[in-house]
Short mmCIF file of C-alpha atoms in Angstrom, two decimals:
data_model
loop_
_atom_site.label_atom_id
_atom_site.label_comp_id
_atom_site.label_asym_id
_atom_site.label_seq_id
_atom_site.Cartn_x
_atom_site.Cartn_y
_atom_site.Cartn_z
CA UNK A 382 69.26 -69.79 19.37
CA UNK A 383 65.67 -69.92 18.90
CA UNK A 384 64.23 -66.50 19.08
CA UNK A 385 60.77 -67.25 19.00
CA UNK A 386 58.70 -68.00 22.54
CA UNK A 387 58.71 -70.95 24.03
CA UNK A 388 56.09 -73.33 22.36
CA UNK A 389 56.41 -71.71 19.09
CA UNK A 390 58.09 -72.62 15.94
CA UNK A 391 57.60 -72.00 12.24
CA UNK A 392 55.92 -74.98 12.28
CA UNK A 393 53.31 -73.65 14.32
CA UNK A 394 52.43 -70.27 13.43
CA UNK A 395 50.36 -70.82 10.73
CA UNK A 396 49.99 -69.15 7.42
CA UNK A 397 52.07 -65.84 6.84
CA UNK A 398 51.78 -62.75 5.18
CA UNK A 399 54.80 -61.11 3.08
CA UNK A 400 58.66 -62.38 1.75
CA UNK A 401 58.32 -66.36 1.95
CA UNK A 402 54.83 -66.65 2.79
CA UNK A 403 52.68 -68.82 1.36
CA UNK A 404 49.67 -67.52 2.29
CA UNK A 405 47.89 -65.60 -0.87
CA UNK A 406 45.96 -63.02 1.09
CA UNK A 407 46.82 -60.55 4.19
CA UNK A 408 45.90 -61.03 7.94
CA UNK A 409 42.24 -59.92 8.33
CA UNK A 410 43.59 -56.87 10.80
CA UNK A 411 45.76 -55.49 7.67
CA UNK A 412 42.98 -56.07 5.10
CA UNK A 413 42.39 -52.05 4.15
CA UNK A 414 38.80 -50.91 2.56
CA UNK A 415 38.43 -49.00 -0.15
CA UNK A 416 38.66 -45.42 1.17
CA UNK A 417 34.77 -43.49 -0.70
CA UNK A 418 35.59 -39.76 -2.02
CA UNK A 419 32.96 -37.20 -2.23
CA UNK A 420 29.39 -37.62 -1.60
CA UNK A 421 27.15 -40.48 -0.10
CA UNK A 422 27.12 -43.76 -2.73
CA UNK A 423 23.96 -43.79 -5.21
CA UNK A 424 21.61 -46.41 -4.16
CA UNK A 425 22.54 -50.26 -5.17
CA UNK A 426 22.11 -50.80 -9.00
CA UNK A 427 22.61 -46.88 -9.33
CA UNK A 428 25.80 -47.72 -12.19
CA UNK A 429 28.00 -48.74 -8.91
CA UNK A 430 31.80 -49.55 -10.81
CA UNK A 431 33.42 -53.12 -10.21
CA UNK A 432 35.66 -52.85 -7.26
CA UNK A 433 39.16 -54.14 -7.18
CA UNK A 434 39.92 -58.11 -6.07
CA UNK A 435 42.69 -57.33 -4.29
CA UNK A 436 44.03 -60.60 -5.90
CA UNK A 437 47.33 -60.19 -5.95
CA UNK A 438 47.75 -58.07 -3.14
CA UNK A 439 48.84 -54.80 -4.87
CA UNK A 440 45.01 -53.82 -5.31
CA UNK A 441 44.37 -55.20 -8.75
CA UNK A 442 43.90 -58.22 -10.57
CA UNK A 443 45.87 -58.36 -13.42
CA UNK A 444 44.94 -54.68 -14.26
CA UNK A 445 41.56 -55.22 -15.39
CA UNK A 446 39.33 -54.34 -13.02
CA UNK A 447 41.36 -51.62 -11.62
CA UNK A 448 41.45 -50.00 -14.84
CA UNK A 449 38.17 -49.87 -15.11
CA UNK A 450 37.38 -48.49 -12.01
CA UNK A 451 40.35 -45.97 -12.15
CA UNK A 452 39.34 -44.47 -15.74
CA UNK A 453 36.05 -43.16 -14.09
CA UNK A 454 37.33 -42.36 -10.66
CA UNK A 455 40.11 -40.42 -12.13
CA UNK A 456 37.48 -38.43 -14.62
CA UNK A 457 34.80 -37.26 -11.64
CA UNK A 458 32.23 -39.80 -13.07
CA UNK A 459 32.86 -42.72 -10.89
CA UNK A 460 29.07 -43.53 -11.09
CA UNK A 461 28.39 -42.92 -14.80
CA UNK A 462 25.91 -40.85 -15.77
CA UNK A 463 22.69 -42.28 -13.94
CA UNK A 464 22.79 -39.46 -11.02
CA UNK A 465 25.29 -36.81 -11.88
CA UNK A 466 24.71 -33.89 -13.23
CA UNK A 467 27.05 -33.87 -15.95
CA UNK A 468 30.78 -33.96 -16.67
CA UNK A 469 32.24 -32.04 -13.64
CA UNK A 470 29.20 -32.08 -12.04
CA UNK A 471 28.62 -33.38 -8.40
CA UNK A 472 27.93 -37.10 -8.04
CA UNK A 473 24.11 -38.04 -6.93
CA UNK A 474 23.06 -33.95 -7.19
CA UNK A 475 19.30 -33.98 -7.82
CA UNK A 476 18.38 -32.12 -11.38
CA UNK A 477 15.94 -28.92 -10.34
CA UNK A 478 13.27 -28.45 -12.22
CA UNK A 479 12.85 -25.34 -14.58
CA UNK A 480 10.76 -22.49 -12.80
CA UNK A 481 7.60 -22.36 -14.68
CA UNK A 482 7.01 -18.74 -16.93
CA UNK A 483 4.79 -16.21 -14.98
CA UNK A 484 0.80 -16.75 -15.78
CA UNK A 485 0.86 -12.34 -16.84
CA UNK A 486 -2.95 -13.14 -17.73
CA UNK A 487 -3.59 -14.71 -13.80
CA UNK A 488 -1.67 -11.23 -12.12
CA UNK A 489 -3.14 -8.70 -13.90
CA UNK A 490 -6.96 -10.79 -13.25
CA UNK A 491 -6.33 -10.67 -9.76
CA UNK A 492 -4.50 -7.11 -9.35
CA UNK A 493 -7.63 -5.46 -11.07
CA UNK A 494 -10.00 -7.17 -9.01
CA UNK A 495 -8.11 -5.96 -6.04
CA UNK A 496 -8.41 -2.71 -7.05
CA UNK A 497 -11.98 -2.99 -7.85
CA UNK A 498 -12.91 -4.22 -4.08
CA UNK A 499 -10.79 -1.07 -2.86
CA UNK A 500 -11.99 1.17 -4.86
CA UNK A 501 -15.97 0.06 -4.23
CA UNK A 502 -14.96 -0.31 -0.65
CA UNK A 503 -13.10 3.17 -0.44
CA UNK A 504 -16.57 4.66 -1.79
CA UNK A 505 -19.37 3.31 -0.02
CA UNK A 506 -17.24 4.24 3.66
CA UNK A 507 -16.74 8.01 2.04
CA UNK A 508 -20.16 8.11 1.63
CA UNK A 509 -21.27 6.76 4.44
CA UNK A 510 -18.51 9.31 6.21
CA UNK A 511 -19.67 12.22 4.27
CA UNK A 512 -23.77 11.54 4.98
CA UNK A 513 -22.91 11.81 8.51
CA UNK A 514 -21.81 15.10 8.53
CA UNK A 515 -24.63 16.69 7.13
CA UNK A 516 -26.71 18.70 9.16
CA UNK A 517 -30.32 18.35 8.28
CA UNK A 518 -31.43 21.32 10.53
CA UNK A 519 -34.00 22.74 8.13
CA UNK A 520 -37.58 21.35 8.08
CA UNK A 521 -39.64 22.65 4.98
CA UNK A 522 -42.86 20.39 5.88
CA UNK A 523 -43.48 23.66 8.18
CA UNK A 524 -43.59 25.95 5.27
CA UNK A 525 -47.52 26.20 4.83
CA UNK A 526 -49.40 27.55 1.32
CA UNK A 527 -47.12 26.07 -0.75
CA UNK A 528 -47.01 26.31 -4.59
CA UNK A 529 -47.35 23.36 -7.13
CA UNK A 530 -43.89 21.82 -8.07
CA UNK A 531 -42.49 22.19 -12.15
CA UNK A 532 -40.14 20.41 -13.83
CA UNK A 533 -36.44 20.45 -12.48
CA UNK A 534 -35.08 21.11 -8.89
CA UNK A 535 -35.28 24.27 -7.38
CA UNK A 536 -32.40 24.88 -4.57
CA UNK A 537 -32.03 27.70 -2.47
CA UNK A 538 -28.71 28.58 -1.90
CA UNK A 539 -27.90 30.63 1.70
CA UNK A 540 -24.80 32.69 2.94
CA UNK A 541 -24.94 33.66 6.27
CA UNK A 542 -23.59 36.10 8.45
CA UNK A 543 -23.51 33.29 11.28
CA UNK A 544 -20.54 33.63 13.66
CA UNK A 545 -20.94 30.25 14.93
CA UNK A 546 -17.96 28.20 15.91
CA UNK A 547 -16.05 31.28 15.54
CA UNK A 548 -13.30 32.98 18.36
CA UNK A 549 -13.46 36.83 19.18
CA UNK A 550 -9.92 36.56 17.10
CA UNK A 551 -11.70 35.02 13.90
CA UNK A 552 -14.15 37.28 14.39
CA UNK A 553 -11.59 40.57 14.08
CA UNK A 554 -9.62 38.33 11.25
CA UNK A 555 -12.23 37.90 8.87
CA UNK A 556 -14.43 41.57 9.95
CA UNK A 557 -17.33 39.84 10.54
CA UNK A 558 -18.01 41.76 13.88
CA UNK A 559 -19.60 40.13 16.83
CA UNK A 560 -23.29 40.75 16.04
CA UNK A 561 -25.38 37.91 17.99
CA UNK A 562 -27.99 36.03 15.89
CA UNK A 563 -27.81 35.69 12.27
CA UNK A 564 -28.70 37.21 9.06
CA UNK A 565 -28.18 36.84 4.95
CA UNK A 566 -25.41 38.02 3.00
CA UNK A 567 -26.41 36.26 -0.16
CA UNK A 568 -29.35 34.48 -1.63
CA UNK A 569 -29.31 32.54 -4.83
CA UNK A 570 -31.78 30.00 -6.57
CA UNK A 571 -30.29 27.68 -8.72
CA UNK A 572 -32.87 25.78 -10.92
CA UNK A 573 -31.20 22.50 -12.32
CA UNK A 574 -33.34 20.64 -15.27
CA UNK A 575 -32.91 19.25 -18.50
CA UNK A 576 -32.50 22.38 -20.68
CA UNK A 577 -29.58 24.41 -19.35
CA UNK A 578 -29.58 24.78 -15.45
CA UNK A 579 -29.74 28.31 -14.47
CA UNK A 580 -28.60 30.52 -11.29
CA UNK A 581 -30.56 33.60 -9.93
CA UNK A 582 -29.22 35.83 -7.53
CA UNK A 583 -31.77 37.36 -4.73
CA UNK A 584 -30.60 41.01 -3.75
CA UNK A 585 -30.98 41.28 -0.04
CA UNK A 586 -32.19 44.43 -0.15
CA UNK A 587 -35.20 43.37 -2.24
CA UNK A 588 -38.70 44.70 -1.24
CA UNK A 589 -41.16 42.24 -0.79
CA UNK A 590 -44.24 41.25 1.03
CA UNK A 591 -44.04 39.23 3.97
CA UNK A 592 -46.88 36.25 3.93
CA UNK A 593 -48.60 34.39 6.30
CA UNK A 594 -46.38 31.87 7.78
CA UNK A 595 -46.03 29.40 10.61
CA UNK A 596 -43.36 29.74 13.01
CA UNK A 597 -40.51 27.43 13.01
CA UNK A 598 -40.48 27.12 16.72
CA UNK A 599 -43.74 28.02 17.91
CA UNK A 600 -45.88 26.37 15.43
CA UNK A 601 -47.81 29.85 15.62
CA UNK A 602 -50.03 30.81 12.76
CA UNK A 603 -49.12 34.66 11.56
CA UNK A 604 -51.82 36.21 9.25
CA UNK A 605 -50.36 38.23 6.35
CA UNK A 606 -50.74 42.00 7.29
CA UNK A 607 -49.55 43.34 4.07
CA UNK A 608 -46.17 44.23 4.99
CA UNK A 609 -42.97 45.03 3.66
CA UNK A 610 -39.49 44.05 4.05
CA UNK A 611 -36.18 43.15 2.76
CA UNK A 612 -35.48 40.07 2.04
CA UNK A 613 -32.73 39.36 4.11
CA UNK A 614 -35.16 40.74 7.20
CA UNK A 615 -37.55 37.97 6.84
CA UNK A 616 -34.43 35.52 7.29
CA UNK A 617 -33.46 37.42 10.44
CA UNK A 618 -37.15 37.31 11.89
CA UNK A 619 -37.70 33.46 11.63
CA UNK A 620 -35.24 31.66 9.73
CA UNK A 621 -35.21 29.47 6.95
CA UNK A 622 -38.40 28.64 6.62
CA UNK A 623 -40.16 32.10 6.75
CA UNK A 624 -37.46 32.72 3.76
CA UNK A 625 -38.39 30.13 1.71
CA UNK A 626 -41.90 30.72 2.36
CA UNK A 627 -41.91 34.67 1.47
CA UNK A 628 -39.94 33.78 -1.89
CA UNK A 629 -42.38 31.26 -2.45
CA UNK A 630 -45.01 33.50 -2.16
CA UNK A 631 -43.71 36.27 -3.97
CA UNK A 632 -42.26 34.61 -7.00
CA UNK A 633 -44.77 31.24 -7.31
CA UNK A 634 -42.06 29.06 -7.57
CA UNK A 635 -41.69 26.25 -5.30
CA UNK A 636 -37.92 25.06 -3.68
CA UNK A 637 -37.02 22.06 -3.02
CA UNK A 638 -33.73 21.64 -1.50
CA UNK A 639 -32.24 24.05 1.43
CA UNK A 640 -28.51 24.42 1.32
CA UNK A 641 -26.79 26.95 3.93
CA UNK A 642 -22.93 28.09 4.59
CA UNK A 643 -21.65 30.04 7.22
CA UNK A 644 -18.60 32.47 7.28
CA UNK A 645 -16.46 30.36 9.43
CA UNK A 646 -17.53 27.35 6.46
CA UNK A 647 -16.91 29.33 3.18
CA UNK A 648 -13.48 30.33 4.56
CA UNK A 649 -12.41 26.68 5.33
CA UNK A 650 -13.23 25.71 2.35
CA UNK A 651 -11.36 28.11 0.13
CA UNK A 652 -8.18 27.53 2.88
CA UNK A 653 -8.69 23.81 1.85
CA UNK A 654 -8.40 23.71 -1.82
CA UNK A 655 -5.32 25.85 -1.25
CA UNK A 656 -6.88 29.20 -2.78
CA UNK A 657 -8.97 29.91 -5.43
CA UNK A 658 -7.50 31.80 -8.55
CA UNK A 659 -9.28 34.57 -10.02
CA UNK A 660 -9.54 38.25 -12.34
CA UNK A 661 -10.62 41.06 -10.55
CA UNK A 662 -11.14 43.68 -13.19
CA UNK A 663 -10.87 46.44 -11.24
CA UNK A 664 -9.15 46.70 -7.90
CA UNK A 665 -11.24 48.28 -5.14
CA UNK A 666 -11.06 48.72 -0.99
CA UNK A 667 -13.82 48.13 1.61
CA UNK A 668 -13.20 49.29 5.58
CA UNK A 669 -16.46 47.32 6.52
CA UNK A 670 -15.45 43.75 4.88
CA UNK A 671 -11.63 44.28 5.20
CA UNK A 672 -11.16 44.46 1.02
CA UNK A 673 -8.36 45.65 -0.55
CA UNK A 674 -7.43 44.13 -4.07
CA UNK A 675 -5.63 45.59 -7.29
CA UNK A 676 -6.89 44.77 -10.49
CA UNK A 677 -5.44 41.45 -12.39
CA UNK A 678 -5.25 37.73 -11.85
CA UNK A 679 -4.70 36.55 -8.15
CA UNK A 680 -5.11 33.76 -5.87
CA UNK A 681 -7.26 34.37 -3.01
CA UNK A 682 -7.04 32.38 0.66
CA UNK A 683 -10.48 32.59 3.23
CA UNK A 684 -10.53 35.51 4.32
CA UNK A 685 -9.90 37.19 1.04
CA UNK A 686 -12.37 35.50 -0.56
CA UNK A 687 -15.08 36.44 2.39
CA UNK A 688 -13.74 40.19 1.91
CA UNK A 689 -14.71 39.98 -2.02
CA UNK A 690 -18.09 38.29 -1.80
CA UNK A 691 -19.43 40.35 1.14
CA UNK A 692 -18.37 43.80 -0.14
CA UNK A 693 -20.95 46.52 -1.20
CA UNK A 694 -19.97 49.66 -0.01
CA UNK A 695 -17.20 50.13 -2.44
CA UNK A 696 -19.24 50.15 -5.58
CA UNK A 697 -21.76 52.54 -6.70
CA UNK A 698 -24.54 49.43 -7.58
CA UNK A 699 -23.55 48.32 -3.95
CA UNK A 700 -25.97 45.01 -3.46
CA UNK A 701 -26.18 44.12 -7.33
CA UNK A 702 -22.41 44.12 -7.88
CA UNK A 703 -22.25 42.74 -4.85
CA UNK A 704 -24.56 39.51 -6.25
CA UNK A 705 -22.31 39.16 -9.43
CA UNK A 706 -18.86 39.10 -7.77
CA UNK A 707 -20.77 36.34 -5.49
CA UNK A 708 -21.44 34.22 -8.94
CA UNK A 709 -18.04 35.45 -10.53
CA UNK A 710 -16.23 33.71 -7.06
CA UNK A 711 -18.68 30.56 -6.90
CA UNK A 712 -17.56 29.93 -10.25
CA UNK A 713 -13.89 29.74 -9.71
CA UNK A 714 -14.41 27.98 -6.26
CA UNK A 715 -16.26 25.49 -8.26
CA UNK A 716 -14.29 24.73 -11.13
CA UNK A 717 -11.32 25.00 -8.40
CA UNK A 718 -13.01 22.09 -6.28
CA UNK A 719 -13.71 20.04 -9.62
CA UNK A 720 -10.08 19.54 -10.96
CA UNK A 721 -8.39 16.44 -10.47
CA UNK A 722 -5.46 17.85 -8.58
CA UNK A 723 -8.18 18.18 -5.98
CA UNK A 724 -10.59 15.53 -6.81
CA UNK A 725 -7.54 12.93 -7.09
CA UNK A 726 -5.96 13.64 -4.11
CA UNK A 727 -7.31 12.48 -0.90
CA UNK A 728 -5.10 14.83 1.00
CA UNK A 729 -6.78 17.48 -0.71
CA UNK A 730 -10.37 16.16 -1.11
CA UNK A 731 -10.98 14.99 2.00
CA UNK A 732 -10.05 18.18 3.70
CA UNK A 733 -12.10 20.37 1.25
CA UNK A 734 -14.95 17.82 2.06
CA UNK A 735 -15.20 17.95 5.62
CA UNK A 736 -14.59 21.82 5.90
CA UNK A 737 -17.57 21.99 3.53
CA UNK A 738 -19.93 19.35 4.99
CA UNK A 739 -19.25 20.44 8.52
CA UNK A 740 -20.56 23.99 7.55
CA UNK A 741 -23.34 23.19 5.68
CA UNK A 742 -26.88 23.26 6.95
CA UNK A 743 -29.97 21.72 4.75
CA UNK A 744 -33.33 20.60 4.60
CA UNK A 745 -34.13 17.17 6.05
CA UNK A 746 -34.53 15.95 2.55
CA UNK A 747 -31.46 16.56 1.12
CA UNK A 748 -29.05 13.66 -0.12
CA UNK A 749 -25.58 13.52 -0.98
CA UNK A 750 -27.01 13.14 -4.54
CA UNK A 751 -28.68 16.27 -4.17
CA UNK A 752 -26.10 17.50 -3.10
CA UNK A 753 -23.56 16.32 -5.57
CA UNK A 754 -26.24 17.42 -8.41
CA UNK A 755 -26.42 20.68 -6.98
CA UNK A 756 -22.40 21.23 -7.27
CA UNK A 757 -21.98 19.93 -11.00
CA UNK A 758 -24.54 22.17 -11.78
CA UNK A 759 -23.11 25.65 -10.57
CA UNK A 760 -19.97 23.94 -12.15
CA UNK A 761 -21.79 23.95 -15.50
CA UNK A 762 -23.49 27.28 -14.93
CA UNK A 763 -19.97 28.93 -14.29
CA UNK A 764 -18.48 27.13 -17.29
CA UNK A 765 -20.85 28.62 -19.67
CA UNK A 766 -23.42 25.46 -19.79
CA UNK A 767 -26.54 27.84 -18.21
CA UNK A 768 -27.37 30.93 -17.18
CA UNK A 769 -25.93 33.37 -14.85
CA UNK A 770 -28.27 35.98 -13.77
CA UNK A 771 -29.96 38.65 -10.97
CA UNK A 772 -33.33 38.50 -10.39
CA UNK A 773 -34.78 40.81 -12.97
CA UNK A 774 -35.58 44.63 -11.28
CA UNK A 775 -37.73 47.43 -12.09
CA UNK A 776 -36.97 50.10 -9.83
CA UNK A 777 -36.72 51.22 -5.86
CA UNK A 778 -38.56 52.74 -3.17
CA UNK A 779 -37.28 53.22 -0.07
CA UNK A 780 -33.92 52.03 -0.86
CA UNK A 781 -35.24 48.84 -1.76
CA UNK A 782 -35.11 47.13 -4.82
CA UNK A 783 -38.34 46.32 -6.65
CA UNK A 784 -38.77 43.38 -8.72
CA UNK A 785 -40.34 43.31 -12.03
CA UNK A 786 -43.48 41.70 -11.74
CA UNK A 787 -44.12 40.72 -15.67
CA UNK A 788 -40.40 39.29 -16.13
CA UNK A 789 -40.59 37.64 -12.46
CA UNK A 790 -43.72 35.52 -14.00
CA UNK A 791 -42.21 34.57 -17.53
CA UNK A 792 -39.00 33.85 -15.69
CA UNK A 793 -40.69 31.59 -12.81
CA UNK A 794 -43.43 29.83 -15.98
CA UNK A 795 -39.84 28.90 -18.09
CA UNK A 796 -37.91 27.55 -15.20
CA UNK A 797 -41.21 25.60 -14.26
CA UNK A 798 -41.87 23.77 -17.51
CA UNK A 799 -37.86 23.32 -17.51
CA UNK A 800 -37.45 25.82 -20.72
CA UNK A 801 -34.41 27.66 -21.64
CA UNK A 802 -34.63 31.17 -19.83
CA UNK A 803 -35.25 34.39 -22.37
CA UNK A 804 -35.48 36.62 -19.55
CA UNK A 805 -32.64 38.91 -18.46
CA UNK A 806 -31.75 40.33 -15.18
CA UNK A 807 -29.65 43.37 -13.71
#
């Protein structure tokens, strides 16, 4: 029986594949590829291995090709060495480059100019910052009859009783009392030159003869009538300018630079450098300026350090002890303000900076240099660079203090042709 369909016969189905056939390759449909492991083929002419011939139908020919092609498919290096990485590596992987070694010479260039620009930017706004908040109140082209100038800069140093900015409760905190206008506590001229910059105290109860003068607001002539007053008086009747004018006048030696501070001022300042550290060498109390210290080393906040430069009634030389304990505390506020824990810390500086430049009233002249130069200098004065002193006195009347007229001159000629001072004070 012939099992094959009708019109068919071996005769007609054409070559075969398998037992009996005499056909030496498969049927197209059962011709299988060569399966690719792993990643995409290298590009044509990479190092591509000879693929089997499938000659005899077993996937070889003879052995030879498929051994060659085995040996390096078996190892991982089917495409030799031309793209791999290495033995075990991946096939076709591209080889990174080597990260080049840090240019050290390049960073530290650039990082130091970057400082540079911050820091020159940092101090031209902080200047700029710190001119603005001076208040150039005090006009001493209206001071009329003025001496010649010497060598060296002559500033006039003011500490006033003025309440301003203050509350009735800072008023009761620091005993100032709620007096209306404003007078002197302290006076000081500090003479800054070449040869040892020097720092004279004015008591405010010194006598002296008021001048002619013109008034600050008026513009008013006043003709000299031969008067006497305290000094602190003169600063109560016009200001400023009448004081500058009557020392002027009674010493011969011309200032230059105004510089003011108010209570409310000196007190920030101390708050803001966190305290000022110094000896008191004997302890002493004072109802009228709230004082009340032992004797010893201490650390005193604002209104402390108001209490210890405004007191007088607890000593027996009442204004001149008063003036030295003035110097003694400028000195440590100074040398306080100057260390770099202060200087070096903007948290601390800036603070101390605008408590001080808010309270400050000058001349119209003044600069931040002035300024600046008028600071290092009671720095060096209270670090043993100059001279500390009182204006020198011969006597009183009245309660008054009188100067002495021969050591006023040789003092005012020495400071004027910028010698070292000989003369002594109080």
């Amino acid at each position: 029986m012939n099992d094959w369909p009708e019109g068919w016969s071996d005769d007609n189905r054409g070559p075969r594949y398998g037992r009996g056939s005499a056909g030496a390759q498969p049927e197209g449909a059962r011709v299988m590829r060569q399966v690719r492991r792993g990643p995409a083929a290298p590009p044509s002419g990479a190092g591509v291995p000879r693929q089997p011939s499938y000659v005899d139908g077993q996937g070889h020919d003879d052995g030879a090709g498929y051994s060659d092609y085995d040996s390096g498919y078996n190892t991982g290096q089917v495409y030799g060495g031309s793209g791999g990485r290495g033995p075990g590596g991946t096939a076709g992987a591209p080889t990174r480059a080597p990260r080049p070694a840090p240019n050290w010479r390049r960073r530290i260039k650039w990082t130091a100019i970057t400082l540079a620009t911050v820091l020159v930017v940092t101090s031209i706004a902080t200047y700029f910052w710190a001119d603005s908040k001076l208040r150039r109140e005090v006009d001493l082209s209206k001071v009329i009859d003025r001496p010649e100038g010497g060598d060296g800069t002559n500033y006039l140093i003011v500490g006033s009783d003025s309440r301003e900015g203050m509350s009735k409760e800072d008023e009761k905190k620091l005993h100032t009392g709620g007096a209306e206008g404003k007078r002197t506590d302290s006076m000081m001229i500090l003479h800054v030159g070449d040869n040892g910059d020097t720092l004279i105290s004015l008591p405010r109860d010194s006598d002296v003869v008021v001048p002619s003068y013109q008034g600050s607001t008026s513009g008013k002539t006043y003709p000299a009538q031969g008067r006497h007053a305290k000094l602190n008086a003169t600063y109560a009747e016009d200001g400023p300018t009448l004081l500058v004018r009557t020392i002027e006048a009674n010493t011969g030696l011309r200032i230059d630079h105004y510089v003011e501070i108010g209570f409310q001022g000196f007190a920030g300042i101390v708050d803001a450098v966190g305290g000022v550290e110094i000896t008191i060498d004997k302890g002493f109390k004072d109802k009228w300026s709230g004082a009340d210290f032992k004797a010893g080393k201490q650390t005193l906040n604002g209104q402390q350090a108001l209490a210890f430069v405004r007191t007088r009634h607890a000593f027996a030389a009442s204004d001149l002890q008063r003036t030295k304990n003035q110097q003694k505390f400028l000195a440590a506020l100074a040398h306080q303000v100057a260390t770099p824990s202060t200087v070096l810390n903007p948290f601390k500086l800036y603070p101390t900076m605008g408590a001080g430049l808010d309270s400050l009233i000058v001349d119209k002249d003044m600069s931040l240099w002035d300024l600046a130069s008028m600071f290092w200098a009671m720095k060096g004065v209270s670090g043993g660079d100059g001279t500390s002193m009182n204006m020198p006195i011969s006597g009183s009347v009245g309660g008054n203090l009188v100067w002495d007229k021969a050591k006023v001159k040789t003092l005012v000629d020495e400071l004027n042709n910028d010698e070292k001072v000989t003369v002594s004070g109080n």
